[in-house]
Short mmCIF file of C-alpha atoms in Angstrom, two decimals:
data_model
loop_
_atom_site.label_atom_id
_atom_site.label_comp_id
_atom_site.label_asym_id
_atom_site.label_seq_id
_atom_site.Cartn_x
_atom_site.Cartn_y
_atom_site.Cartn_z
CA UNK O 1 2.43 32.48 117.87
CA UNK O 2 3.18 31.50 121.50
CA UNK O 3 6.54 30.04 123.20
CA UNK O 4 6.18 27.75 126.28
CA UNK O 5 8.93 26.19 127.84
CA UNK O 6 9.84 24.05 131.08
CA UNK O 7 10.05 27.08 133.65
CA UNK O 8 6.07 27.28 133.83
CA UNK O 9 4.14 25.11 136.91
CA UNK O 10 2.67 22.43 134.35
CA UNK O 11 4.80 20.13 132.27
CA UNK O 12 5.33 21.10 129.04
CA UNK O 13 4.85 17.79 126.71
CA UNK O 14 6.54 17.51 122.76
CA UNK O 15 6.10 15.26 120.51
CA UNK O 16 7.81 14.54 116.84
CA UNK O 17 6.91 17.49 114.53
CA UNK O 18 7.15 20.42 117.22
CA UNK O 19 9.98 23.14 116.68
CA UNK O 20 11.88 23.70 119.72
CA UNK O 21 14.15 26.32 120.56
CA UNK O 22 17.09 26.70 122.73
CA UNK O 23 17.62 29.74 124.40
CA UNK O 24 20.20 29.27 126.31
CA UNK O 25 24.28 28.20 126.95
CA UNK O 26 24.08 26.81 122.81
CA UNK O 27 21.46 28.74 120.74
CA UNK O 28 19.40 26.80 118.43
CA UNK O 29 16.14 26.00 116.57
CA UNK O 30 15.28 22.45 115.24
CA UNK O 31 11.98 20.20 114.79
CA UNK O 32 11.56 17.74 117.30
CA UNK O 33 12.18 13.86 116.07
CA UNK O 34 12.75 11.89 119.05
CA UNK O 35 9.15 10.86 119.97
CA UNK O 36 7.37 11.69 122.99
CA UNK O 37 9.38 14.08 125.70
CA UNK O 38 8.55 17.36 128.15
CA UNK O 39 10.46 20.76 128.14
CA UNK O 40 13.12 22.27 130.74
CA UNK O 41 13.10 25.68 131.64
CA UNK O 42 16.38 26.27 128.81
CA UNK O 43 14.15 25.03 125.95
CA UNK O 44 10.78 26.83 123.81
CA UNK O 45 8.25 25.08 122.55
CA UNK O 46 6.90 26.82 119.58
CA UNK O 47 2.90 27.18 118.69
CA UNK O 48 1.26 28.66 115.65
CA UNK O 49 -1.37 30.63 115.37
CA UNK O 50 -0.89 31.10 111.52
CA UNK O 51 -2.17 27.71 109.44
CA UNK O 52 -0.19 28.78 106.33
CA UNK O 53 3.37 28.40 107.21
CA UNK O 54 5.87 25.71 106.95
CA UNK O 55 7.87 25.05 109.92
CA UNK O 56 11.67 24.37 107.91
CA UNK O 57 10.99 28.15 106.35
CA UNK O 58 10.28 29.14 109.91
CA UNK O 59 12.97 27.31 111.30
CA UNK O 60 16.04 28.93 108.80
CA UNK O 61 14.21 32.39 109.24
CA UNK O 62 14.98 31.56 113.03
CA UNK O 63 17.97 30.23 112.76
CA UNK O 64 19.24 33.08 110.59
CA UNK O 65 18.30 35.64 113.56
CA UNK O 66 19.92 33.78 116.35
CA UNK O 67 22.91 33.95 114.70
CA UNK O 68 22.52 37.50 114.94
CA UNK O 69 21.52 37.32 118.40
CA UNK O 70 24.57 35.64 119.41
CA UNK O 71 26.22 38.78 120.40
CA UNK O 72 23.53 40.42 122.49
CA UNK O 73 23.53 37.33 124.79
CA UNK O 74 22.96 37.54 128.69
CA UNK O 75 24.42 36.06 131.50
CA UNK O 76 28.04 35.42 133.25
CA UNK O 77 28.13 31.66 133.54
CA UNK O 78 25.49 30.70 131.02
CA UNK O 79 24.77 32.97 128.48
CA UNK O 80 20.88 33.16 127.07
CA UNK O 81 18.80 35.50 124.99
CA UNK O 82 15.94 37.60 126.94
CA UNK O 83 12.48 36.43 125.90
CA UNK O 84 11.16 39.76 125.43
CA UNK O 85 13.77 40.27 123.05
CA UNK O 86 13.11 37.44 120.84
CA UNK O 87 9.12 37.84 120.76
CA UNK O 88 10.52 41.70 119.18
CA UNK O 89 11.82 39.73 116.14
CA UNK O 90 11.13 39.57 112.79
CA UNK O 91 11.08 37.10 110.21
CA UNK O 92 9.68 37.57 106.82
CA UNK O 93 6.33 36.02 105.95
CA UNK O 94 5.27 35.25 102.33
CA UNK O 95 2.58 32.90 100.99
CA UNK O 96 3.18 29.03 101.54
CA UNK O 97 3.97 28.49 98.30
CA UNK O 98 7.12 30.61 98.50
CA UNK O 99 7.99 29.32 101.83
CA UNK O 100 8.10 26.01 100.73
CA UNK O 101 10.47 27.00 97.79
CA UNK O 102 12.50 28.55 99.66
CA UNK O 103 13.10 25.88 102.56
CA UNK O 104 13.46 23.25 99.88
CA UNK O 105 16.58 25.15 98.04
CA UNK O 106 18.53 25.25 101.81
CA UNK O 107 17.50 22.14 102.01
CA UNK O 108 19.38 20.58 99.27
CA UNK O 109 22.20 22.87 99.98
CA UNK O 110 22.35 21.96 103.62
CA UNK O 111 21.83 18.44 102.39
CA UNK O 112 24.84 18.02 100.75
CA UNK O 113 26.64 19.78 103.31
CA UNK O 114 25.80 17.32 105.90
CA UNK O 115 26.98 14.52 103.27
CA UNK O 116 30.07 15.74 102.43
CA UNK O 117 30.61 16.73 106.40
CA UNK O 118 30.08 13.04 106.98
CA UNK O 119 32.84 12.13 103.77
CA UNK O 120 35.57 13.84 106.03
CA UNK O 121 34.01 12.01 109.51
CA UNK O 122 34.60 9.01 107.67
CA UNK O 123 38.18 10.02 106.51
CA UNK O 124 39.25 11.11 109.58
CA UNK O 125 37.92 7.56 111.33
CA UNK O 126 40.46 5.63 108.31
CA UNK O 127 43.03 7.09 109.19
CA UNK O 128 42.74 6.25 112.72
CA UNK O 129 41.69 2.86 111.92
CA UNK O 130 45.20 2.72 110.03
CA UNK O 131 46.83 4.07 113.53
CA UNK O 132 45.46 1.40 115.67
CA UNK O 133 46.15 -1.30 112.82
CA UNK O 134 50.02 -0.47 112.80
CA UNK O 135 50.10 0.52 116.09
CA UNK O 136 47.66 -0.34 118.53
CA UNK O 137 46.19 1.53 121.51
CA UNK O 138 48.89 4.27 121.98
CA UNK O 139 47.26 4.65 125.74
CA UNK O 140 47.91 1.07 126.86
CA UNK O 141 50.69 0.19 124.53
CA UNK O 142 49.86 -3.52 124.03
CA UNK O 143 52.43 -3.80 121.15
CA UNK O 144 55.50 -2.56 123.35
CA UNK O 145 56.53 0.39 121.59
CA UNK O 146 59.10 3.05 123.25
CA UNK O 147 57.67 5.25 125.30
CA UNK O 148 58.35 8.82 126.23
CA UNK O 149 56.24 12.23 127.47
CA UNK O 150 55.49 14.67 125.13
CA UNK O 151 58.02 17.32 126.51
CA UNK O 152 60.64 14.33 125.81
CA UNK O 153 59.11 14.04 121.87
CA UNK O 154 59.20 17.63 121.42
CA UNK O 155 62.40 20.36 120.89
CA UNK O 156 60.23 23.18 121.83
CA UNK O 157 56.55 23.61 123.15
CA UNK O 158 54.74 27.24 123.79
CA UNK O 159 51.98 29.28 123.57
CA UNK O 160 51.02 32.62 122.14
CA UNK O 161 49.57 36.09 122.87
CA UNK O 162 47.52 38.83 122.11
CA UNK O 163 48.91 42.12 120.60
CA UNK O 164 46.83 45.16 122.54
CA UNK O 165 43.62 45.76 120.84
CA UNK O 166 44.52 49.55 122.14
CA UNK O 167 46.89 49.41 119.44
CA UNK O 168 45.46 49.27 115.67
CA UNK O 169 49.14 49.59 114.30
CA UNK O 170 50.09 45.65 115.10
CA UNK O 171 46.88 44.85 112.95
CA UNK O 172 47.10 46.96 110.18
CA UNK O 173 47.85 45.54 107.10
CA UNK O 174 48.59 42.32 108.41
CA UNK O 175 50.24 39.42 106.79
CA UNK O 176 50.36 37.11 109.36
CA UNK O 177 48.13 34.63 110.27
CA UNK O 178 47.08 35.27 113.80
CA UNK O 179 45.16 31.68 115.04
CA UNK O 180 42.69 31.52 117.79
CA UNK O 181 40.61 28.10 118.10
CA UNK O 182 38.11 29.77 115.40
CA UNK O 183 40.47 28.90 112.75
CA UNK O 184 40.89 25.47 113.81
CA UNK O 185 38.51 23.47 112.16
CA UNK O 186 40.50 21.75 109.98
CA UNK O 187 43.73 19.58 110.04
CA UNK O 188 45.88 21.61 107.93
CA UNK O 189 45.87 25.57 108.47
CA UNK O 190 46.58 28.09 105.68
CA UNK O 191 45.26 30.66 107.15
CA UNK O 192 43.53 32.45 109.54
CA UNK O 193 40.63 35.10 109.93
CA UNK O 194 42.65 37.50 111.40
CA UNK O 195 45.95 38.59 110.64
CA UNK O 196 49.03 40.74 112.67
CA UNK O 197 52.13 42.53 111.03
CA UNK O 198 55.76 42.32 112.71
CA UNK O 199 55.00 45.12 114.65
CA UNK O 200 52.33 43.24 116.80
CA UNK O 201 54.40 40.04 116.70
CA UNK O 202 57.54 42.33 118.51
CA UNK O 203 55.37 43.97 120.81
CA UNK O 204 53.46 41.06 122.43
CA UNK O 205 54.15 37.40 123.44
CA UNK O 206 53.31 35.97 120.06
CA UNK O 207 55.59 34.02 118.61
CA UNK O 208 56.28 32.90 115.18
CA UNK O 209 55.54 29.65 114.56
CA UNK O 210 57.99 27.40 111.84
CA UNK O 211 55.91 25.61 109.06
CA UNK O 212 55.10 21.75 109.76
CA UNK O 213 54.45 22.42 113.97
CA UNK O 214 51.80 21.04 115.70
CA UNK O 215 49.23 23.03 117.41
CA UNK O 216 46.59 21.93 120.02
CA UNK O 217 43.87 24.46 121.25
CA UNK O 218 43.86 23.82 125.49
CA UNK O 219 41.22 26.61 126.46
CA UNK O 220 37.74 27.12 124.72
CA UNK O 221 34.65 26.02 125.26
CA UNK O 222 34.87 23.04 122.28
CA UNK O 223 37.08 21.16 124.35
CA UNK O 224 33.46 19.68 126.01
CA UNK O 225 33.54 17.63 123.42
CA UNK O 226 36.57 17.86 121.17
CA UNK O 227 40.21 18.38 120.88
CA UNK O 228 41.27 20.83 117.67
CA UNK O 229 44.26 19.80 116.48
CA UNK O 230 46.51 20.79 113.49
CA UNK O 231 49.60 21.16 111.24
CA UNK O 232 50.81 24.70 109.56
CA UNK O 233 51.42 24.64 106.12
CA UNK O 234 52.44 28.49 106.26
CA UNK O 235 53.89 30.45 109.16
CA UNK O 236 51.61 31.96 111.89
CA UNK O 237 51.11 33.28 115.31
CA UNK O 238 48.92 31.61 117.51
CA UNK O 239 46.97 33.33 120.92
CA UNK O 240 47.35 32.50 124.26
CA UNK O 241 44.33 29.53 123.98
CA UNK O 242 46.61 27.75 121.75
CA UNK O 243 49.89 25.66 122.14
CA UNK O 244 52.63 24.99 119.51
CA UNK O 245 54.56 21.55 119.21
CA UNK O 246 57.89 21.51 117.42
CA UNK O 247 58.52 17.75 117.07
CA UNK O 248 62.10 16.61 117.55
CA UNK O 249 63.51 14.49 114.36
CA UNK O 250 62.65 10.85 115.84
CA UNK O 251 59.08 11.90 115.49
CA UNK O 252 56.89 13.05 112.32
CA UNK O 253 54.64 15.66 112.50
CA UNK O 254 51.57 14.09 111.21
CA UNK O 255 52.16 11.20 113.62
CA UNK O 256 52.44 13.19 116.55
CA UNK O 257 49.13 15.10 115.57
CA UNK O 258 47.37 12.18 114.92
CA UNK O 259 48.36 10.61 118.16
CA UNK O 260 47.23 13.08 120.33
CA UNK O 261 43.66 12.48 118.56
CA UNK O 262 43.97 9.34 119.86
CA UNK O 263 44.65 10.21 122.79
CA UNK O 264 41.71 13.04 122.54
CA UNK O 265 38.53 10.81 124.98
CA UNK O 266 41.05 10.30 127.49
CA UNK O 267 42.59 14.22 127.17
CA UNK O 268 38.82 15.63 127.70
CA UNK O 269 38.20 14.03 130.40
CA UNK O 270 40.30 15.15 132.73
CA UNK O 271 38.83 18.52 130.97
CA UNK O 272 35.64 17.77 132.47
CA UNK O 273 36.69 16.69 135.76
CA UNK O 274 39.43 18.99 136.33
CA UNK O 275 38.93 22.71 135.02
CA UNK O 276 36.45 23.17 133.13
CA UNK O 277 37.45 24.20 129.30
CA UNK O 278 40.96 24.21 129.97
CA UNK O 279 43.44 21.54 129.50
CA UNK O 280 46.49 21.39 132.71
CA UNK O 281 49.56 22.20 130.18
CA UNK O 282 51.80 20.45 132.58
CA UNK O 283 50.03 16.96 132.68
CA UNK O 284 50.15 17.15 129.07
CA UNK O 285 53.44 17.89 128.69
CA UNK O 286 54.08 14.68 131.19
CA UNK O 287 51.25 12.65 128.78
CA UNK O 288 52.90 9.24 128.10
CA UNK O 289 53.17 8.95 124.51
CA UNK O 290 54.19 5.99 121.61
CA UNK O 291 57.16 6.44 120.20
CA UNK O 292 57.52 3.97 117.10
CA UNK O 293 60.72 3.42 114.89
CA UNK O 294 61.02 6.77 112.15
CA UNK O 295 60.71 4.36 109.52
CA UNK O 296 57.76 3.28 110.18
CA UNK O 297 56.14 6.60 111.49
CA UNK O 298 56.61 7.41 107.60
CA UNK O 299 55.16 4.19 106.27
CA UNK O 300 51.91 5.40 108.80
CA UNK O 301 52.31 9.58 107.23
CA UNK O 302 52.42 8.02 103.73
CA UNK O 303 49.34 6.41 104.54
CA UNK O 304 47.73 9.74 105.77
CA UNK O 305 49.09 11.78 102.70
CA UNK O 306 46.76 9.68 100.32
CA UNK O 307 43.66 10.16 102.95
CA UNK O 308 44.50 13.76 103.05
CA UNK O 309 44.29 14.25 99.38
CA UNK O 310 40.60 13.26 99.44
CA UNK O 311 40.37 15.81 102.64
CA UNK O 312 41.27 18.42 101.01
CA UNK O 313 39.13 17.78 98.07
CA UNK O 314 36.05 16.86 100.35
CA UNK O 315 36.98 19.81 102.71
CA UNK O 316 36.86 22.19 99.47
CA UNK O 317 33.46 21.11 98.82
CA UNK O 318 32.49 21.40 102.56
CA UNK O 319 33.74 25.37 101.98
CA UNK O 320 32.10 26.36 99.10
CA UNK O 321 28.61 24.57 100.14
CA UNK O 322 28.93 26.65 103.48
CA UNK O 323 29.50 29.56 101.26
CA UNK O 324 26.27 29.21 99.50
CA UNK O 325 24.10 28.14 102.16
CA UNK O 326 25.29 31.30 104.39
CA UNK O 327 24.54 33.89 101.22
CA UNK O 328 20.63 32.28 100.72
CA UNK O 329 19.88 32.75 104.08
CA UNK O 330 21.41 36.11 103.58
CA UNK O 331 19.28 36.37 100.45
CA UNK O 332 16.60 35.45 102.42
CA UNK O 333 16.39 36.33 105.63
CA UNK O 334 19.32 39.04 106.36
#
C-alpha cells in the first residue's frame, strides 16, 4: 500500500473512487466523489497493493486510528500527524467477505445518524424561519423594532475560569457541571463532561451560573464556521472560552439565544477578519440587537417550545446512534 500526496514534483491526479486522507490542521479519511481533481501537499492519496479489500472497511479501520492519533499530533500553528508514524499502523485485515459485513453494519448505523443529524438541521432552520417571519432581519431591522446593545438587554454578562489542574481536590467528586465548548453541541445543556465541587468554584474565577442564562462560546477553533450557543437547564460553571448572558426581564431567554444565531454569519466574520478564533467581547457587548414587545417574544418562545420537543426527541436518537456506532468501531477496530 503506498500514500502519495501533493508535496512530490509531479501532480498528483484523483478521481471518484480514490480514498484520500488528510493529514493535517482537520484529520480525516473519506473516498473521493467530486470527479476529477489533483492533491496538495496536506492531503494522501491512498494505493493498494492488496486486490481483496474493500475501501469503506479500510476507511472506518482508518478512521478509528486517527482518532487515536489525534493526541500525538505535531506542529504549533497547524497541527499534522508524521508520515512515518502512520505507515507504523495497524488495521486489522480479514477476508473480503468479513470486510464487507462489517462496513455494511456502520454503514446503516452511520446512515441513520446522518438522517436524524439532518432532522435537527432542519429543526433548527424552522425555527429561524419562524424568527424572520415575526420579525424580520434582526441585523437591518426593516420592521422598526426597538433597538438596544446587548450589554443594554442583559443584567449581567461574564465569563469563567479554570480551577488549577495542580489541585485534584476542586475536581474530586464533583457535582458541578464544569462547560468548555466540548459540551456545547446542543441548545439545551444538562450537563457536562467534566464536573468541579465548591471547593474549585471558591478557589478560581468560575462562577456559578443561574438556570435559564445564555451562554455563547467566543474562543475555539469552531468559531471558523459556527457560533455554539445555549440555554442551562441546571446550574453550571463555565471556563474562560465561554461567556454567560443573564437576560434582563424585557427579554426571554430563548429569544435572545436564538437571536444571536441570527446574528451568527455576520458574528464570524469579523472572527475571520479580526482575531482569528476569538470573538472581541467588547464589540459584542456593543452588537445592536432587536428588542420586540415581551408579549410577543413569548408568542415567538411558544413557538420554539413545540420545535424543541421534537429536538429533544431527534437529539436522543442522534445520542444513542453515536453510542453504537462509537462501540462497533470499538468492537472492531480498537
Amino acid at each position: 500500500m503506498g500514500f502519495y500526496s501533493g508535496e512530490y514534483p509531479e501532480r498528483i491526479e484523483i478521481n471518484n473512487g480514490d480514498v484520500l486522507i488528510s493529514w493535517s490542521a482537520s484529520l480525516g479519511v473519506y473516498i473521493w466523489d467530486k470527479g476529477k481533481a489533483l492533491l496538495n501537499q496536506h492531503i494522501f492519496k491512498v494505493v493498494f497493493d492488496k486486490l481483496e479489500i474493500d475501501k469503506q472497511f479500510f476507511v472506518y479501520a482508518v478512521h478509528h486510528k486517527l482518532r487515536e492519533m489525534e493526541s500525538k499530533t505535531h506542529g504549533a500553528t497547524m497541527k499534522h500527524i508524521v508520515k512515518k508514524e502512520f505507515d507504523n499502523t495497524t488495521i486489522p485485515y480479514p477476508n473480503m467477505e468479513t470486510q464487507c459485513d462489517i462496513a455494511n453494519r456502520i454503514d446503516k448505523v452511520e446512515g441513520l445518524l446522518k438522517k436524524r443529524q439532518e432532522e435537527l438541521r432542519l429543526l433548527d432552520d424552522l425555527i429561524k424561519s419562524r424568527f424572520v417571519e415575526m420579525f424580520g432581519d434582526p441585523i437591518h431591522n426593516e420592521k422598526g423594532w426597538e433597538i438596544g446593545t446587548v450589554e443594554d438587554a442583559c443584567d449581567d454578562i461574564y465569563g469563567g475560569g479554570t480551577p488549577s489542574k495542580a489541585h485534584p481536590e476542586y475536581y474530586e467528586n464533583g457535582n458541578i457541571p464544569w462547560v468548555s465548548s466540548k459540551d456545547m453541541k446542543t441548545d439545551v445543556l444538562y450537563d457536562s463532561q467534566i464536573h468541579i465541587n465548591q471547593l474549585g468554584v471558591d478557589n478560581s474565577t468560575a462562577k456559578m451560573v443561574p438556570v435559564n442564562s445564555v451562554i455563547m462560546v467566543i474562543r475555539s477553533g469552531i468559531l471558523k464556521h459556527t457560533l455554539p450557543v445555549a440555554i442551562n437547564a441546571v446550574p453550571v460553571t463555565v471556563n474562560q472560552d465561554l461567556k454567560v448572558f443573564i437576560p434582563k426581564k424585557d427579554v426571554l431567554t430563548r429569544f435572545l439565544a436564538v437571536q444571536f444565531k441570527m446574528h451568527e454569519k455576520d458574528i464570524l466574520s469579523a472572527v475571520r477578519a479580526v482575531t482569528a478564533d476569538n470573538i472581541e467581547f467588547n464589540s459584542l457587548k456593543q452588537r445592536k440587537i432587536i428588542i420586540p414587545p415581551l408579549r410577543i417574544q413569548q408568542q415567538f418562545c411558544d413557538f420554539t417550545k413545540k420545535v424543541d420537543k421534537l429536538k429533544s426527541t431527534t437529539q436522543q436518537s442522534i445520542n444513542e446512534l453515536q453510542l453504537l456506532f462509537d462501540s462497533l468501531m470499538q468492537k472492531y477496530f480498537g
